[in-house]
PDB file of C-alpha atoms and ligand atoms in Angstrom:
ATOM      1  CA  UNK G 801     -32.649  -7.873  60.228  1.00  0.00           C
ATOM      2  CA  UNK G 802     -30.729 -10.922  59.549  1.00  0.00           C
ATOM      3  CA  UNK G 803     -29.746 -11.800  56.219  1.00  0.00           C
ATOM      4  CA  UNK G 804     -30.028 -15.320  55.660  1.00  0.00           C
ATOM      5  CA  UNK G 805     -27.409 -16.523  53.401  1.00  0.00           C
ATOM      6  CA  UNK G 806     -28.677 -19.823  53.412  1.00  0.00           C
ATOM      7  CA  UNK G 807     -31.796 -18.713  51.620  1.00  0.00           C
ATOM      8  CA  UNK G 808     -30.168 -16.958  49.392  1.00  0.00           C
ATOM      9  CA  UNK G 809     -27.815 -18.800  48.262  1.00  0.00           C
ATOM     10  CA  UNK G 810     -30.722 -21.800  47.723  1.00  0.00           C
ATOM     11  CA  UNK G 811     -32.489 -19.390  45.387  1.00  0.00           C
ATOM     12  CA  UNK G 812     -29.148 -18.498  43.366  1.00  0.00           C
ATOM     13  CA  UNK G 813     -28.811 -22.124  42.886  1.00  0.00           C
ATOM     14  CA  UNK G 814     -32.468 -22.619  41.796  1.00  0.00           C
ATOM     15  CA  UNK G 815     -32.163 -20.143  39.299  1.00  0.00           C
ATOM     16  CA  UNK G 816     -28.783 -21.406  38.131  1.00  0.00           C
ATOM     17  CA  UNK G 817     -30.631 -24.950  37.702  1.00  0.00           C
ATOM     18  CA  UNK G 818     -33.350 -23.774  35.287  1.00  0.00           C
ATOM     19  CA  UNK G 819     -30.990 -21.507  33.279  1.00  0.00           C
ATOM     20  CA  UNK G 820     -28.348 -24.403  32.966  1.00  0.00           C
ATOM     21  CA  UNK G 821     -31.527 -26.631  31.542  1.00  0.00           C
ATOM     22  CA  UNK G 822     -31.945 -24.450  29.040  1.00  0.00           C
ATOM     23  CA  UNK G 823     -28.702 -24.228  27.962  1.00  0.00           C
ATOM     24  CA  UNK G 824     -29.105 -27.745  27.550  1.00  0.00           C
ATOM     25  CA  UNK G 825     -31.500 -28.009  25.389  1.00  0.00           C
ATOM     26  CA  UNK G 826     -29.850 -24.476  23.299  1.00  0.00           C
ATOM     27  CA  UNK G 827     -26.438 -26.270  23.295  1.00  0.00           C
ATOM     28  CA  UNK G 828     -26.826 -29.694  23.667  1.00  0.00           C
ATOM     29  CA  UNK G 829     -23.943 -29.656  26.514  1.00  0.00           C
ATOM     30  CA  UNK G 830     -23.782 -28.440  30.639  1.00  0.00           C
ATOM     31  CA  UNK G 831     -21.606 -25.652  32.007  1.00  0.00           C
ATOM     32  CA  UNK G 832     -18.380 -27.925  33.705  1.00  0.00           C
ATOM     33  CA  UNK G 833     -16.949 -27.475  36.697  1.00  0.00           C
ATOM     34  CA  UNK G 834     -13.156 -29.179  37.528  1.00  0.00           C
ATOM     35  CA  UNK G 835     -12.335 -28.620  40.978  1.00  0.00           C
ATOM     36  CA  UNK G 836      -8.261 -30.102  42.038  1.00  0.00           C
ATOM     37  CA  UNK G 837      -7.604 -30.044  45.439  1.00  0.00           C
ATOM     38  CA  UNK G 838      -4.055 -30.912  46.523  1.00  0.00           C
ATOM     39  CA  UNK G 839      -3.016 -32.439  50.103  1.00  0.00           C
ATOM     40  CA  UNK G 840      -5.431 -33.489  53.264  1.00  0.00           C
ATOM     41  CA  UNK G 841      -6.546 -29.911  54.541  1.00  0.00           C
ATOM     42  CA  UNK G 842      -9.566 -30.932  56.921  1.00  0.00           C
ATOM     43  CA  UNK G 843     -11.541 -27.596  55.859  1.00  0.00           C
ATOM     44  CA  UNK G 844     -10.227 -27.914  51.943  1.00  0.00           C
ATOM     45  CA  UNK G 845     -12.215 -31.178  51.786  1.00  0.00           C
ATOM     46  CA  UNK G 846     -15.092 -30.025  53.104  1.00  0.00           C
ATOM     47  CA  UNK G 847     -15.350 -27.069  50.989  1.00  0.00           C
ATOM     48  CA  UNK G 848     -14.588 -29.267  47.920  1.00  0.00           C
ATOM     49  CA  UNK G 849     -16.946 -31.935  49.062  1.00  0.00           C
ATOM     50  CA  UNK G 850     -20.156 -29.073  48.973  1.00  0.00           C
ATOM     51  CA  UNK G 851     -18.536 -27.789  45.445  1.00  0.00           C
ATOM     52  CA  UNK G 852     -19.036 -30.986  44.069  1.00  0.00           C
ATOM     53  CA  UNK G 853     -22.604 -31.560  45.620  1.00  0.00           C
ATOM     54  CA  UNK G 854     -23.586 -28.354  44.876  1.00  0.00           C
ATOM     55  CA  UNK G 855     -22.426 -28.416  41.246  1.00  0.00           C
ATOM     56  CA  UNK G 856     -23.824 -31.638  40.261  1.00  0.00           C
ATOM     57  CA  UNK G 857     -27.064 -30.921  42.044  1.00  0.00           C
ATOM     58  CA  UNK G 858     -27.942 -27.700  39.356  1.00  0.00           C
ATOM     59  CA  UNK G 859     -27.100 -30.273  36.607  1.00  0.00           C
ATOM     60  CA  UNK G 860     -23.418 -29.404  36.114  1.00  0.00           C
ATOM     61  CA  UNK G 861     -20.423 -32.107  35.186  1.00  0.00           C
ATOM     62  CA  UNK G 862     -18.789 -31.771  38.315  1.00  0.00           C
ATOM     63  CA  UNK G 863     -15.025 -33.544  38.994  1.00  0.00           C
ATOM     64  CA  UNK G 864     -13.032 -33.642  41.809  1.00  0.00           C
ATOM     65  CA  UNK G 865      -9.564 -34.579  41.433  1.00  0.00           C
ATOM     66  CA  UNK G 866      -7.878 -35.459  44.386  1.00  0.00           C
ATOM     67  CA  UNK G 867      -3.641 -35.251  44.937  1.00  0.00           C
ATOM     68  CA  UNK G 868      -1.570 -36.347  47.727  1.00  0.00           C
ATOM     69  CA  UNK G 869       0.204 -33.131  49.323  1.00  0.00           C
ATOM     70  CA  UNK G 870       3.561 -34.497  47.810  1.00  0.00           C
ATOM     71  CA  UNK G 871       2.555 -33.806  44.745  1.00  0.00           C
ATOM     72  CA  UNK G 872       4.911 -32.749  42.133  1.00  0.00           C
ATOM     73  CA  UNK G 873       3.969 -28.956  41.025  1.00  0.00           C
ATOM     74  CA  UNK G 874       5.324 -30.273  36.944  1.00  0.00           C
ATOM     75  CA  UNK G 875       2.190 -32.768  37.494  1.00  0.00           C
ATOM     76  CA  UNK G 876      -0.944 -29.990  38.526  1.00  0.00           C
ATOM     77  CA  UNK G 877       0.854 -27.604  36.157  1.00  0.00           C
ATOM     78  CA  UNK G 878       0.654 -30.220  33.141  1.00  0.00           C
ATOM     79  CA  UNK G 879      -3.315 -31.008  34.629  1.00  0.00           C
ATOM     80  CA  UNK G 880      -4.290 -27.872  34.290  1.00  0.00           C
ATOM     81  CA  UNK G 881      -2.821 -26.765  30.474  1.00  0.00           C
ATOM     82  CA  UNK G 882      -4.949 -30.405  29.947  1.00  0.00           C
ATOM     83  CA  UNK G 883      -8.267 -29.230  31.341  1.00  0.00           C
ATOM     84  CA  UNK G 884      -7.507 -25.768  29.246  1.00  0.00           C
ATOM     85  CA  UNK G 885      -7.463 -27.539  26.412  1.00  0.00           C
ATOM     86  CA  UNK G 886     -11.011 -29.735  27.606  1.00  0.00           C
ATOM     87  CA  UNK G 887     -13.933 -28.171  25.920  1.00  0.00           C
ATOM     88  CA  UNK G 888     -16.122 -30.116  28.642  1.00  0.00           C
ATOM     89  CA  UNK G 889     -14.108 -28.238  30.842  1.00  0.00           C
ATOM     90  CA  UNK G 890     -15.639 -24.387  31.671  1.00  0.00           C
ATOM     91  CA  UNK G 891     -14.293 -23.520  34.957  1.00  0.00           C
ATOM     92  CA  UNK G 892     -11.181 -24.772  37.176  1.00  0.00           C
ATOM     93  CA  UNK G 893     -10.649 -24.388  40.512  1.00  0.00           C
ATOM     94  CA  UNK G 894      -7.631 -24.946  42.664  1.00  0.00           C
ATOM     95  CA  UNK G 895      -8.354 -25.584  46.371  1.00  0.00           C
ATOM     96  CA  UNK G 896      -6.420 -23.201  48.344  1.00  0.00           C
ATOM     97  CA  UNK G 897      -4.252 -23.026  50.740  1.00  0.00           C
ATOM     98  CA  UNK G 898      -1.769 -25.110  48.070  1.00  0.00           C
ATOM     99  CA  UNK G 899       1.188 -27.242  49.929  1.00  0.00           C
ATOM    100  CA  UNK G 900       4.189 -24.632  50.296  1.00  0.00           C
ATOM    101  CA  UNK G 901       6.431 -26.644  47.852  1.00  0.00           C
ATOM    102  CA  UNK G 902       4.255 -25.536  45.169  1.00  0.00           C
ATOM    103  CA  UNK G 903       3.710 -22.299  43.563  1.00  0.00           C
ATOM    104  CA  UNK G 904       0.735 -20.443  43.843  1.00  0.00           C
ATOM    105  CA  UNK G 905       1.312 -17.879  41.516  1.00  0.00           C
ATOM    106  CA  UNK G 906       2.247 -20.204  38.995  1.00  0.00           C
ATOM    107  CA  UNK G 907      -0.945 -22.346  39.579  1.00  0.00           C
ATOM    108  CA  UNK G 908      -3.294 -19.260  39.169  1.00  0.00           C
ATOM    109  CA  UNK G 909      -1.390 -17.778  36.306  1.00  0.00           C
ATOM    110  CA  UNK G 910      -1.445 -21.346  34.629  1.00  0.00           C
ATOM    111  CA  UNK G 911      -5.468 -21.398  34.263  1.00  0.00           C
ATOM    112  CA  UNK G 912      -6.930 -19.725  31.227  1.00  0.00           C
ATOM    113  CA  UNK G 913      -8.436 -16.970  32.330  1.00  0.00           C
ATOM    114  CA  UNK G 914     -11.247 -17.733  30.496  1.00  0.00           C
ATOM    115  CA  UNK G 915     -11.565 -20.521  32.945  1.00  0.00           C
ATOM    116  CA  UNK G 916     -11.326 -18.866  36.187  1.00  0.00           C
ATOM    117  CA  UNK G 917     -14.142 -19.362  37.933  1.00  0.00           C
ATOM    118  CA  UNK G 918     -12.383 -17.682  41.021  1.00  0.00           C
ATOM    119  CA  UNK G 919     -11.236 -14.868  39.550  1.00  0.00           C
ATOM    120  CA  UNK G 920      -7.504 -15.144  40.792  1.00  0.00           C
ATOM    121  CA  UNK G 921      -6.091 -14.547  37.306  1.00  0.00           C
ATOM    122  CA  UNK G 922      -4.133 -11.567  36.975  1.00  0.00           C
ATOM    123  CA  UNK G 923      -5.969 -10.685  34.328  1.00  0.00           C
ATOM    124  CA  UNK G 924      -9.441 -10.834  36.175  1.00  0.00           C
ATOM    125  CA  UNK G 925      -7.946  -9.095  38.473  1.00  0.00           C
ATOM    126  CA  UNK G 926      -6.582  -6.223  36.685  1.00  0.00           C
ATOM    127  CA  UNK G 927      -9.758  -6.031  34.693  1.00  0.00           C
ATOM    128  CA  UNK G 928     -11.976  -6.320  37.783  1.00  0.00           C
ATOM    129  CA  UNK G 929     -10.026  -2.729  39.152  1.00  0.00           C
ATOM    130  CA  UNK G 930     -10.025  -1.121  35.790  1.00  0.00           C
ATOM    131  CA  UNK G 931     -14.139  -1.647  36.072  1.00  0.00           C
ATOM    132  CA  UNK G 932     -13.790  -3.975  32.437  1.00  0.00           C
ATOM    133  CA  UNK G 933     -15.729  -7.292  32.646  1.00  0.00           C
ATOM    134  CA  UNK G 934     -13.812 -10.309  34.465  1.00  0.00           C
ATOM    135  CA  UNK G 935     -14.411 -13.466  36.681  1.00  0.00           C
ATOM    136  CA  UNK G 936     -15.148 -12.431  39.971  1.00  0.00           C
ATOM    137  CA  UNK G 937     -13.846 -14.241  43.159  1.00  0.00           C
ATOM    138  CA  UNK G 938     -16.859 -15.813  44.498  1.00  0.00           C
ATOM    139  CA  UNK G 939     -16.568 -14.916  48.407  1.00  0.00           C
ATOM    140  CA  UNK G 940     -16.853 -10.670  47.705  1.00  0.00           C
ATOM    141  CA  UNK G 941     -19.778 -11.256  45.096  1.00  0.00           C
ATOM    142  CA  UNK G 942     -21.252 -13.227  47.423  1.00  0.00           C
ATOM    143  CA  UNK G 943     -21.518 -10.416  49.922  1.00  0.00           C
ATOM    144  CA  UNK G 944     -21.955  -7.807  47.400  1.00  0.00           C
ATOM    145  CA  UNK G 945     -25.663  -9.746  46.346  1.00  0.00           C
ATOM    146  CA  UNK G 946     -26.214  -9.923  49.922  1.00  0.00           C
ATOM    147  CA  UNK G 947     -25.460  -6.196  50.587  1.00  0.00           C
ATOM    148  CA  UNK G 948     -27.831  -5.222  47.315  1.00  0.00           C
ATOM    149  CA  UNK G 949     -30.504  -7.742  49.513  1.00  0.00           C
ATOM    150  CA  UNK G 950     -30.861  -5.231  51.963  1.00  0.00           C
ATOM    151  CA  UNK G 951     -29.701  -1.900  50.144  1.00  0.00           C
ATOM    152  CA  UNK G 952     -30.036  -1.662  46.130  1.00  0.00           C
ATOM    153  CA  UNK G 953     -28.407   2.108  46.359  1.00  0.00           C
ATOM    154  CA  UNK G 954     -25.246   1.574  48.089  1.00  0.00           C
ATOM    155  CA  UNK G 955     -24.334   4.767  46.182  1.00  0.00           C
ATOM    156  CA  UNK G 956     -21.971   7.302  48.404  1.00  0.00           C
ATOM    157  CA  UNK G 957     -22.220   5.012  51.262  1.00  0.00           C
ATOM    158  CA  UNK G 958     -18.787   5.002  53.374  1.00  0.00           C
ATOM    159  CA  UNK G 959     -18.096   1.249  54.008  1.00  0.00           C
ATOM    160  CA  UNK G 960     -15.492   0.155  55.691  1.00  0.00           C
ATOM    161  CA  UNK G 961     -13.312  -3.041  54.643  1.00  0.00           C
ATOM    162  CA  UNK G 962     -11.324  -5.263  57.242  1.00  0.00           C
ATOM    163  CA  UNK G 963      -8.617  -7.013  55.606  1.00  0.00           C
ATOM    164  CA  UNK G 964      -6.744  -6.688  52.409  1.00  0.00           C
ATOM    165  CA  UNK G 965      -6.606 -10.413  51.296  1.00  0.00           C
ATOM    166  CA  UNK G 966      -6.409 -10.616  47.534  1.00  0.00           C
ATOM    167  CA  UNK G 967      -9.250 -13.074  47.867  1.00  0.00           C
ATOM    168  CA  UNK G 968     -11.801 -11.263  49.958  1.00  0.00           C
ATOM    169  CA  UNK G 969     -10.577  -7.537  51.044  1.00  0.00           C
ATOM    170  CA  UNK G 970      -8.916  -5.948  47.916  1.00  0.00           C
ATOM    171  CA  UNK G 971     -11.618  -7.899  45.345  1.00  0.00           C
ATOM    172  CA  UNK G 972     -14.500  -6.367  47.860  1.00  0.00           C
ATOM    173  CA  UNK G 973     -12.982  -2.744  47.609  1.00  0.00           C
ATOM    174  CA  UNK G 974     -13.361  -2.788  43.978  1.00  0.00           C
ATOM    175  CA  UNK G 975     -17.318  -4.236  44.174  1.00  0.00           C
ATOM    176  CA  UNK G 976     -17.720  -1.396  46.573  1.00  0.00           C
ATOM    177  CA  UNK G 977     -16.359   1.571  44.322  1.00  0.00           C
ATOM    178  CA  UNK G 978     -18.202   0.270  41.389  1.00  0.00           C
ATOM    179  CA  UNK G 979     -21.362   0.824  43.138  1.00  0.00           C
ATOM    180  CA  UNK G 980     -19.476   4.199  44.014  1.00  0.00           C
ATOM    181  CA  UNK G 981     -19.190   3.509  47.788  1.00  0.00           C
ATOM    182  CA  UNK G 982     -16.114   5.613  49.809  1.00  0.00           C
ATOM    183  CA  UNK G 983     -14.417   3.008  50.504  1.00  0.00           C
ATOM    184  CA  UNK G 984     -11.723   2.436  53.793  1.00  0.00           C
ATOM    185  CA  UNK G 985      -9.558  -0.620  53.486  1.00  0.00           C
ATOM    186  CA  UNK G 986      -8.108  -1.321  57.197  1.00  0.00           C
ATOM    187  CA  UNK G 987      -5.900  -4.234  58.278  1.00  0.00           C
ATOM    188  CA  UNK G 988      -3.360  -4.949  60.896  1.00  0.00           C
ATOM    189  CA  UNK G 989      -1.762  -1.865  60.904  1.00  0.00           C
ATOM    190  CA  UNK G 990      -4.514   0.111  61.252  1.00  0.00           C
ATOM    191  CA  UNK G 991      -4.248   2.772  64.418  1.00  0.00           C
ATOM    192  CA  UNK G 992      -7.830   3.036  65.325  1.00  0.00           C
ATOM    193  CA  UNK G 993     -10.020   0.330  63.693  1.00  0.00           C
ATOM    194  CA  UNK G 994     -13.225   1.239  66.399  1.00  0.00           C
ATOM    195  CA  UNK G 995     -13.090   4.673  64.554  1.00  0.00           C
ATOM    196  CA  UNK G 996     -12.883   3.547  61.270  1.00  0.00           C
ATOM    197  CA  UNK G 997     -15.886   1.019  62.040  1.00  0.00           C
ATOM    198  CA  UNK G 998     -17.953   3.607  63.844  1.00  0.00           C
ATOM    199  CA  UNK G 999     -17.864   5.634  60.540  1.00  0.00           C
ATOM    200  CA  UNK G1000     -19.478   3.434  58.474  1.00  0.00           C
ATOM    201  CA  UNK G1001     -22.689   2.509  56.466  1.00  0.00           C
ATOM    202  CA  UNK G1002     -21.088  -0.642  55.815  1.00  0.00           C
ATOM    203  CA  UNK G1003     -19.063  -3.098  57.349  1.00  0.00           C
ATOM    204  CA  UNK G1004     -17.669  -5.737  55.670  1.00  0.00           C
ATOM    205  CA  UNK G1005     -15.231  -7.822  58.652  1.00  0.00           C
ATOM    206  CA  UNK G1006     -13.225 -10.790  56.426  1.00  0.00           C
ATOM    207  CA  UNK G1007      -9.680 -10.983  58.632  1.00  0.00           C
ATOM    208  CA  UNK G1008     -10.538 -14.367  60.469  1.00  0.00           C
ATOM    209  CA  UNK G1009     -10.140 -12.499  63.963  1.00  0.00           C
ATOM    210  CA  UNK G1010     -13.091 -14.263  65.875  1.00  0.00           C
ATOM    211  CA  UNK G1011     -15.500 -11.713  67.201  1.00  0.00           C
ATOM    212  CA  UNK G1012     -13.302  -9.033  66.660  1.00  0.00           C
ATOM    213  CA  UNK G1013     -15.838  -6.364  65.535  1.00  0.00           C
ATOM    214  CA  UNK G1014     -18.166  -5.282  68.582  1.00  0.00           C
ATOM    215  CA  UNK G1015     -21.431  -3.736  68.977  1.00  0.00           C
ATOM    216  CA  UNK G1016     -19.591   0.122  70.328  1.00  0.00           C
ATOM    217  CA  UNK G1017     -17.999  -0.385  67.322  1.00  0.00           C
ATOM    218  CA  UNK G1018     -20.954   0.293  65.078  1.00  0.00           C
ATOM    219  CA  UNK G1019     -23.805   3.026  64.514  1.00  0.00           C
ATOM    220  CA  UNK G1020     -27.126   2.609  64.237  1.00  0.00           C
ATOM    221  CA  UNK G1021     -28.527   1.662  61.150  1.00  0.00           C
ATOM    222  CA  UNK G1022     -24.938   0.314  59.620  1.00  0.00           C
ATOM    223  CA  UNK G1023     -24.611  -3.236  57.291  1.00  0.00           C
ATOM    224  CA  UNK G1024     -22.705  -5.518  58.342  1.00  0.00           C
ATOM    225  CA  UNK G1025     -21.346  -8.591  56.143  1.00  0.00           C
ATOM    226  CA  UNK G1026     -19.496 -10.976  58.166  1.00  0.00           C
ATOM    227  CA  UNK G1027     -16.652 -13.052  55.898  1.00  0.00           C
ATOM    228  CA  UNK G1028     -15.116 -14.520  58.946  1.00  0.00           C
ATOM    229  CA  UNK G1029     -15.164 -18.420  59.371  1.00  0.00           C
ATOM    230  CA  UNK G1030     -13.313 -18.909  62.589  1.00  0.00           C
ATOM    231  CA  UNK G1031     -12.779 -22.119  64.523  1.00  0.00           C
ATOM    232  CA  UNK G1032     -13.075 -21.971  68.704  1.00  0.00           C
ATOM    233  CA  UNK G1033     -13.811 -23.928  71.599  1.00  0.00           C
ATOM    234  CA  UNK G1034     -17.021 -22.610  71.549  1.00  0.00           C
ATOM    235  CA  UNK G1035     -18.063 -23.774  68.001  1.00  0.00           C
ATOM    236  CA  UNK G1036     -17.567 -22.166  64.509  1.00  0.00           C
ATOM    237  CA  UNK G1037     -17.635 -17.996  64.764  1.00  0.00           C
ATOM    238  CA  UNK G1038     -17.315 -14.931  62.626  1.00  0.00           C
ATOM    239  CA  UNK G1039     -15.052 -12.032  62.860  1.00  0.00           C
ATOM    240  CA  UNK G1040     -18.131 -10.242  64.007  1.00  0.00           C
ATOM    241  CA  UNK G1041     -19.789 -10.251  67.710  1.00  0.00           C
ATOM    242  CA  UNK G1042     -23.108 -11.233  66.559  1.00  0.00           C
ATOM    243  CA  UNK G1043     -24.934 -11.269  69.735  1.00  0.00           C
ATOM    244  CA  UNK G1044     -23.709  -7.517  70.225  1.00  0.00           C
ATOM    245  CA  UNK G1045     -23.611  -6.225  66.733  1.00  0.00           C
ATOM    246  CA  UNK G1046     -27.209  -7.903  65.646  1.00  0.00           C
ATOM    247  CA  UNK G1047     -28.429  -5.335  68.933  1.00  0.00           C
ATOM    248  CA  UNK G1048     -27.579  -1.818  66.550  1.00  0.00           C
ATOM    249  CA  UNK G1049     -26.877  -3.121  63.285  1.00  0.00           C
ATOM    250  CA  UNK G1050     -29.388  -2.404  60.301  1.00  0.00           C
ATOM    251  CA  UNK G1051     -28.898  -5.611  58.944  1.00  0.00           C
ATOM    252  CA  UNK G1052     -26.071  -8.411  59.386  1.00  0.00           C
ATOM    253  CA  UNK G1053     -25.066 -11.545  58.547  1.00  0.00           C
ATOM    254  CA  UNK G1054     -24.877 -14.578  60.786  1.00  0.00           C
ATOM    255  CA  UNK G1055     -22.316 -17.224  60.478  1.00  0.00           C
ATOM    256  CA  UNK G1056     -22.828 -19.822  59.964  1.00  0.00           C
ATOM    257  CA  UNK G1057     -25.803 -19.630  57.522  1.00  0.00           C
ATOM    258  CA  UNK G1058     -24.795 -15.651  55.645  1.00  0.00           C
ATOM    259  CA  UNK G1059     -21.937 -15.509  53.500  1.00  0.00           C
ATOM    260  CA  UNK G1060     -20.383 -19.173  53.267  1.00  0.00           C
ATOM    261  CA  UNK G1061     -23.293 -20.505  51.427  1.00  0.00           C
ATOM    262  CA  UNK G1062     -23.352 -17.896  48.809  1.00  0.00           C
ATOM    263  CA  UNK G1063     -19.541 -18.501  47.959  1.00  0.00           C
ATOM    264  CA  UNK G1064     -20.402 -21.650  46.439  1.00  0.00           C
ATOM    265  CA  UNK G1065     -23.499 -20.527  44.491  1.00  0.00           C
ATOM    266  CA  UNK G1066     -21.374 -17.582  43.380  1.00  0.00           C
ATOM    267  CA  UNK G1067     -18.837 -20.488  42.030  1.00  0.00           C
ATOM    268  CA  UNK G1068     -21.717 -22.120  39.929  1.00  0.00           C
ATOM    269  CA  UNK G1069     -22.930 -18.794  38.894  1.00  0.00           C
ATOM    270  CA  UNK G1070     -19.403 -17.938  37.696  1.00  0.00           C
ATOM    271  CA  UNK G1071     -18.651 -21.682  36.608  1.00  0.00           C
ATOM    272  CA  UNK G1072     -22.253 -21.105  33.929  1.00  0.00           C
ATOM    273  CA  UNK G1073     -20.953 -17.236  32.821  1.00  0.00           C
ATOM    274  CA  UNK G1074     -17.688 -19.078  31.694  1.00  0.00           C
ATOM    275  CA  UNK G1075     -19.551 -21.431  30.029  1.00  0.00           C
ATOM    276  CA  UNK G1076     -21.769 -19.509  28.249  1.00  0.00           C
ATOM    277  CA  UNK G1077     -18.650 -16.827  27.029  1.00  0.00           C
ATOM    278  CA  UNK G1078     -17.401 -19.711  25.574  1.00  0.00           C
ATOM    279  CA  UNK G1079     -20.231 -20.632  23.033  1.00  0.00           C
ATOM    280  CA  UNK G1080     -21.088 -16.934  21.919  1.00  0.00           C
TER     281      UNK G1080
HETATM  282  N1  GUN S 814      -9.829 -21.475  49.816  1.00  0.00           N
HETATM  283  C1  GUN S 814     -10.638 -20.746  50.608  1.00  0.00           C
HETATM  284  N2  GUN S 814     -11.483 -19.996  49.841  1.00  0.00           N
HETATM  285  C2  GUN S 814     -11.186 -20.274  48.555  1.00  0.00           C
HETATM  286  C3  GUN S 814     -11.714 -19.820  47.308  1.00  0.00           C
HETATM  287  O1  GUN S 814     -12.630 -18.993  47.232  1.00  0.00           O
HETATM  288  N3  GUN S 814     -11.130 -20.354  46.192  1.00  0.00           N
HETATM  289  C4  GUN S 814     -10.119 -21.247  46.245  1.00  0.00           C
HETATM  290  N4  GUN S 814      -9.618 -21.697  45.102  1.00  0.00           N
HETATM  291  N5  GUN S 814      -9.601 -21.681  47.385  1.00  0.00           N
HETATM  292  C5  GUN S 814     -10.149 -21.203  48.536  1.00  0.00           C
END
């Protein structure tokens, strides 16, 4: 089976359209989305570019607001303690990767938590791990709905995590071990990764190695969610060897067209929770 993301993701945003027109009519306003990106990243405007089509096209207020890389970090800091203060404002999303001059942890720790549609704060954070409500970072709850796609019991299933990013690996280990998987978290110093993978139910590969996960690596019957977005001569690939992997997998994700779509939708999804937390 292939998951298709795509599909997915295009229902997510269908039912995010009708739900925000009703809180239209309840509230007489639209969930807001503020997305800043900072600098000329190729892939960073791309990503921002679909944000902003996707958010206006479920009937958000969607803005972009662009920065030159030089940007003084007093000048985003001061934006965003504005767009905290913006009641038209219910999420706000700094692009990442951020030009090195400027803090990152100050950025994330900046936005209201109440506003953080990607779940960086380290408040969402820390509540996501204590099992407490919290934002969510869009990329893992994007896989988790497509995991619960194909399995709605992932209870006591071992799955197996590559890469301990804090905004893919270590947010998907805590999705995991609230639906009570056993979870592994490898990454580069892991001795035997093939082992680890062969044990699994679930695979989830987001360490932007492309095609590093191969079909002896997995068992029959095994899930595998494919984070990677790699770049290579040969066109746009995942961590995952599809061609091999689709052969003995249960179900997996192709890229592109599995997880990257739902990472958006999750971001709208997010952006209308926000919104509605704010009016109870
Ligand atoms: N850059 C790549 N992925 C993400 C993401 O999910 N959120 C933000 N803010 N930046 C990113």
């Amino acid at each position: 089976m292939i998951i298709d993301g795509k599909k997915t993701a295009a229902e997510l945003r269908e039912k995010i359209k009708k739900e925000i027109s009703k809180l239209k009519s309840t509230y007489n306003a639209v969930p807001g989305l503020t997305v800043i990106l900072v600098g000329e990243d190729p892939a960073s405007k791309i990503y921002v570019k679909n944000k902003e089509k996707f958010a206006k096209e479920v009937g958000m207020n969607s803005e972009v607001i662009r920065y030159p890389a030089d940007l003084e970090e007093k000048v985003l800091l001061d934006k965003i303690q504005e767009l905290n203060k913006n009641k038209r404002v219910s999420g706000i999303l700094v692009q990442l990767p951020l030009p090195k001059h400027i803090d990152k942890r100050k950025v994330i720790e900046t936005i209201d938590p109440r506003k953080d549609v990607d779940g960086f704060h380290p408040m969402n954070v820390g509540n996501l791990s204590s099992g407490y409500d919290s934002s969510i970072p869009c990329t893992p709850l994007g896989c988790s709905l497509l995991l619960k796609k194909v399995e709605k019991n992932l209870s006591g299933k071992s799955a197996v995590v590559i890469g301990r990013s804090n905004l893919n690996g270590k947010p998907m280990t805590q999705l995991l071990l609230k639906e009570n998987c056993t979870v592994t978290v490898t990454h580069s110093k892991t001795k035997d990764l093939k082992a680890e993978c062969q044990r699994a139910d679930i695979i989830i590969a987001a360490v932007g190695i492309p095609k590093l996960v191969k079909g002896d690596w997995v068992k029959k019957g095994t899930i595998v969610i494919d984070v990677g977005i790699n770049k290579t001569d040969s066109g746009i690939v995942g961590d995952v060897d599809f061609d091999q992997v689709s052969k003995v997998a249960k179900a997996i994700t192709p890229v592109p067209g599995g997880v990257g779509p739902m990472t958006i939708a999750c971001l709208l999804k997010n952006t209308v929770e926000c919104f509605k937390k704010s009016n109870i």
